Amino acid sequence: MHLDLTFLPELQTICPQLQILHMDLTYYSQHENFDDSEPRYPCLLGPQDVPTWPSTLQRIEMIHLRKWDSQAAEAFFKSLIDSAESLPDLRHLVLKAELNIAWRDRAGFREQWIGRLRKVFLGVFPEPDPRLMSSKTFRLWKEKETA
């Protein structure tokens, strides 16, 4: 049996200090004569399986997520957005997924959720003050200001 994501609803409870969650769900065929590189679980995550995220997470990288439908993916992405305030240290978020839906629906789904995730997680920071680049530069600027 291959690993699915049904442990995610319990992740906050079972791994409260987790900092890095990295999963590559690529499966390789071990035989030349037949293709056994498909996941053997019925679905990756059900729509009722809402993930919980430890507040200590700094990095989430989950790639080659497949065998799930749009409702399950929406529940997964919504759980991240709903938990954003309790994930203050999350600095790296990589999600690569394949959904079992038509390509037009997939394109719309991608645009919708990429936009939401960027709005929530991608911080917009002002450019740093050039006077504060080094302590020497700051000291020289401060001397000019006081003189």
PDB file of N, CA, C and O in Angstrom, residues 45 47 49-53 68 70-85 87 95 109 112-113 116-117 120-121:
ATOM      1  N   LEU A  45      -6.903  12.020  -0.471  1.00  0.00           N
ATOM      2  CA  LEU A  45      -7.486  12.654   0.713  1.00  0.00           C
ATOM      3  C   LEU A  45      -8.958  12.880   0.417  1.00  0.00           C
ATOM      4  O   LEU A  45      -9.300  13.349  -0.679  1.00  0.00           O
ATOM      5  N   PRO A  47     -12.756  14.688   0.956  1.00  0.00           N
ATOM      6  CA  PRO A  47     -13.192  16.055   1.266  1.00  0.00           C
ATOM      7  C   PRO A  47     -13.521  16.253   2.742  1.00  0.00           C
ATOM      8  O   PRO A  47     -13.454  17.358   3.266  1.00  0.00           O
ATOM      9  N   ASP A  49     -11.748  14.919   5.132  1.00  0.00           N
ATOM     10  CA  ASP A  49     -10.474  14.851   5.861  1.00  0.00           C
ATOM     11  C   ASP A  49      -9.777  16.210   5.822  1.00  0.00           C
ATOM     12  O   ASP A  49      -8.912  16.457   4.989  1.00  0.00           O
ATOM     13  N   VAL A  50     -10.153  17.094   6.721  1.00  0.00           N
ATOM     14  CA  VAL A  50      -9.599  18.448   6.744  1.00  0.00           C
ATOM     15  C   VAL A  50      -8.295  18.440   7.537  1.00  0.00           C
ATOM     16  O   VAL A  50      -8.291  18.094   8.721  1.00  0.00           O
ATOM     17  N   PRO A  51      -7.185  18.809   6.898  1.00  0.00           N
ATOM     18  CA  PRO A  51      -5.896  18.796   7.600  1.00  0.00           C
ATOM     19  C   PRO A  51      -5.837  19.797   8.747  1.00  0.00           C
ATOM     20  O   PRO A  51      -6.495  20.842   8.723  1.00  0.00           O
ATOM     21  N   THR A  52      -5.047  19.446   9.746  1.00  0.00           N
ATOM     22  CA  THR A  52      -4.714  20.387  10.812  1.00  0.00           C
ATOM     23  C   THR A  52      -3.208  20.577  10.763  1.00  0.00           C
ATOM     24  O   THR A  52      -2.456  19.634  10.508  1.00  0.00           O
ATOM     25  N   TRP A  53      -2.747  21.801  10.978  1.00  0.00           N
ATOM     26  CA  TRP A  53      -1.337  22.143  10.769  1.00  0.00           C
ATOM     27  C   TRP A  53      -0.695  22.599  12.068  1.00  0.00           C
ATOM     28  O   TRP A  53      -1.207  23.507  12.728  1.00  0.00           O
ATOM     29  N   TRP A  68      -7.055  12.644  -6.400  1.00  0.00           N
ATOM     30  CA  TRP A  68      -8.042  13.294  -5.556  1.00  0.00           C
ATOM     31  C   TRP A  68      -8.916  14.179  -6.414  1.00  0.00           C
ATOM     32  O   TRP A  68      -8.562  14.531  -7.532  1.00  0.00           O
ATOM     33  N   SER A  70     -11.702  17.651  -6.851  1.00  0.00           N
ATOM     34  CA  SER A  70     -11.627  19.081  -6.551  1.00  0.00           C
ATOM     35  C   SER A  70     -12.143  19.415  -5.152  1.00  0.00           C
ATOM     36  O   SER A  70     -11.623  20.328  -4.507  1.00  0.00           O
ATOM     37  N   GLN A  71     -13.144  18.674  -4.649  1.00  0.00           N
ATOM     38  CA  GLN A  71     -13.652  18.953  -3.299  1.00  0.00           C
ATOM     39  C   GLN A  71     -12.587  18.674  -2.243  1.00  0.00           C
ATOM     40  O   GLN A  71     -12.430  19.451  -1.290  1.00  0.00           O
ATOM     41  N   ALA A  72     -11.856  17.594  -2.402  1.00  0.00           N
ATOM     42  CA  ALA A  72     -10.791  17.268  -1.447  1.00  0.00           C
ATOM     43  C   ALA A  72      -9.664  18.285  -1.538  1.00  0.00           C
ATOM     44  O   ALA A  72      -9.126  18.720  -0.516  1.00  0.00           O
ATOM     45  N   ALA A  73      -9.300  18.693  -2.753  1.00  0.00           N
ATOM     46  CA  ALA A  73      -8.242  19.692  -2.925  1.00  0.00           C
ATOM     47  C   ALA A  73      -8.674  21.034  -2.335  1.00  0.00           C
ATOM     48  O   ALA A  73      -7.873  21.718  -1.692  1.00  0.00           O
ATOM     49  N   GLU A  74      -9.932  21.403  -2.548  1.00  0.00           N
ATOM     50  CA  GLU A  74     -10.430  22.656  -1.962  1.00  0.00           C
ATOM     51  C   GLU A  74     -10.367  22.611  -0.439  1.00  0.00           C
ATOM     52  O   GLU A  74      -9.971  23.589   0.204  1.00  0.00           O
ATOM     53  N   ALA A  75     -10.756  21.494   0.159  1.00  0.00           N
ATOM     54  CA  ALA A  75     -10.690  21.360   1.621  1.00  0.00           C
ATOM     55  C   ALA A  75      -9.241  21.467   2.098  1.00  0.00           C
ATOM     56  O   ALA A  75      -8.959  22.103   3.117  1.00  0.00           O
ATOM     57  N   PHE A  76      -8.324  20.872   1.350  1.00  0.00           N
ATOM     58  CA  PHE A  76      -6.894  20.928   1.689  1.00  0.00           C
ATOM     59  C   PHE A  76      -6.385  22.370   1.634  1.00  0.00           C
ATOM     60  O   PHE A  76      -5.785  22.874   2.587  1.00  0.00           O
ATOM     61  N   PHE A  77      -6.620  23.068   0.516  1.00  0.00           N
ATOM     62  CA  PHE A  77      -6.138  24.447   0.367  1.00  0.00           C
ATOM     63  C   PHE A  77      -6.829  25.387   1.350  1.00  0.00           C
ATOM     64  O   PHE A  77      -6.202  26.284   1.908  1.00  0.00           O
ATOM     65  N   LYS A  78      -8.121  25.178   1.563  1.00  0.00           N
ATOM     66  CA  LYS A  78      -8.858  26.028   2.511  1.00  0.00           C
ATOM     67  C   LYS A  78      -8.312  25.844   3.929  1.00  0.00           C
ATOM     68  O   LYS A  78      -8.232  26.804   4.686  1.00  0.00           O
ATOM     69  N   SER A  79      -7.894  24.626   4.269  1.00  0.00           N
ATOM     70  CA  SER A  79      -7.333  24.403   5.604  1.00  0.00           C
ATOM     71  C   SER A  79      -6.041  25.204   5.792  1.00  0.00           C
ATOM     72  O   SER A  79      -5.776  25.703   6.889  1.00  0.00           O
ATOM     73  N   LEU A  80      -5.257  25.328   4.739  1.00  0.00           N
ATOM     74  CA  LEU A  80      -4.043  26.148   4.821  1.00  0.00           C
ATOM     75  C   LEU A  80      -4.386  27.615   5.026  1.00  0.00           C
ATOM     76  O   LEU A  80      -3.802  28.298   5.872  1.00  0.00           O
ATOM     77  N   ILE A  81      -5.342  28.105   4.251  1.00  0.00           N
ATOM     78  CA  ILE A  81      -5.738  29.510   4.366  1.00  0.00           C
ATOM     79  C   ILE A  81      -6.347  29.786   5.732  1.00  0.00           C
ATOM     80  O   ILE A  81      -6.036  30.794   6.375  1.00  0.00           O
ATOM     81  N   ASP A  82      -7.206  28.893   6.206  1.00  0.00           N
ATOM     82  CA  ASP A  82      -7.827  29.075   7.520  1.00  0.00           C
ATOM     83  C   ASP A  82      -6.809  29.026   8.656  1.00  0.00           C
ATOM     84  O   ASP A  82      -7.018  29.622   9.709  1.00  0.00           O
ATOM     85  N   SER A  83      -5.703  28.316   8.449  1.00  0.00           N
ATOM     86  CA  SER A  83      -4.672  28.183   9.482  1.00  0.00           C
ATOM     87  C   SER A  83      -3.557  29.214   9.344  1.00  0.00           C
ATOM     88  O   SER A  83      -2.603  29.187  10.123  1.00  0.00           O
ATOM     89  N   ALA A  84      -3.650  30.097   8.389  1.00  0.00           N
ATOM     90  CA  ALA A  84      -2.553  31.028   8.096  1.00  0.00           C
ATOM     91  C   ALA A  84      -2.130  31.850   9.314  1.00  0.00           C
ATOM     92  O   ALA A  84      -0.936  32.045   9.548  1.00  0.00           O
ATOM     93  N   GLU A  85      -3.087  32.305  10.096  1.00  0.00           N
ATOM     94  CA  GLU A  85      -2.733  33.119  11.273  1.00  0.00           C
ATOM     95  C   GLU A  85      -1.954  32.314  12.310  1.00  0.00           C
ATOM     96  O   GLU A  85      -1.151  32.875  13.046  1.00  0.00           O
ATOM     97  N   LEU A  87       0.193  30.000  11.582  1.00  0.00           N
ATOM     98  CA  LEU A  87       1.435  29.527  10.960  1.00  0.00           C
ATOM     99  C   LEU A  87       2.392  30.704  10.730  1.00  0.00           C
ATOM    100  O   LEU A  87       2.767  30.999   9.592  1.00  0.00           O
ATOM    101  N   LEU A  95       3.391  23.381  -3.480  1.00  0.00           N
ATOM    102  CA  LEU A  95       2.360  22.369  -3.670  1.00  0.00           C
ATOM    103  C   LEU A  95       2.237  22.092  -5.162  1.00  0.00           C
ATOM    104  O   LEU A  95       2.022  23.017  -5.941  1.00  0.00           O
ATOM    105  N   PHE A 109      -9.537  26.328 -11.562  1.00  0.00           N
ATOM    106  CA  PHE A 109      -9.233  25.954 -10.183  1.00  0.00           C
ATOM    107  C   PHE A 109      -7.849  26.469  -9.803  1.00  0.00           C
ATOM    108  O   PHE A 109      -7.665  27.052  -8.735  1.00  0.00           O
ATOM    109  N   GLN A 112      -7.813  30.300  -9.395  1.00  0.00           N
ATOM    110  CA  GLN A 112      -8.528  30.683  -8.175  1.00  0.00           C
ATOM    111  C   GLN A 112      -7.670  30.451  -6.930  1.00  0.00           C
ATOM    112  O   GLN A 112      -7.507  31.346  -6.100  1.00  0.00           O
ATOM    113  N   TRP A 113      -7.098  29.263  -6.799  1.00  0.00           N
ATOM    114  CA  TRP A 113      -6.394  28.919  -5.571  1.00  0.00           C
ATOM    115  C   TRP A 113      -4.992  29.503  -5.512  1.00  0.00           C
ATOM    116  O   TRP A 113      -4.510  29.855  -4.431  1.00  0.00           O
ATOM    117  N   ARG A 116      -5.623  32.989  -4.244  1.00  0.00           N
ATOM    118  CA  ARG A 116      -5.938  33.024  -2.810  1.00  0.00           C
ATOM    119  C   ARG A 116      -4.708  32.749  -1.948  1.00  0.00           C
ATOM    120  O   ARG A 116      -4.476  33.433  -0.948  1.00  0.00           O
ATOM    121  N   LEU A 117      -3.955  31.730  -2.322  1.00  0.00           N
ATOM    122  CA  LEU A 117      -2.771  31.384  -1.527  1.00  0.00           C
ATOM    123  C   LEU A 117      -1.728  32.495  -1.575  1.00  0.00           C
ATOM    124  O   LEU A 117      -1.095  32.800  -0.559  1.00  0.00           O
ATOM    125  N   VAL A 120      -2.788  35.352   0.727  1.00  0.00           N
ATOM    126  CA  VAL A 120      -2.662  35.050   2.155  1.00  0.00           C
ATOM    127  C   VAL A 120      -1.201  34.881   2.579  1.00  0.00           C
ATOM    128  O   VAL A 120      -0.777  35.411   3.599  1.00  0.00           O
ATOM    129  N   PHE A 121      -0.416  34.146   1.783  1.00  0.00           N
ATOM    130  CA  PHE A 121       0.919  33.753   2.231  1.00  0.00           C
ATOM    131  C   PHE A 121       2.069  34.571   1.646  1.00  0.00           C
ATOM    132  O   PHE A 121       3.145  34.595   2.232  1.00  0.00           O
TER     133      PHE A 121
END
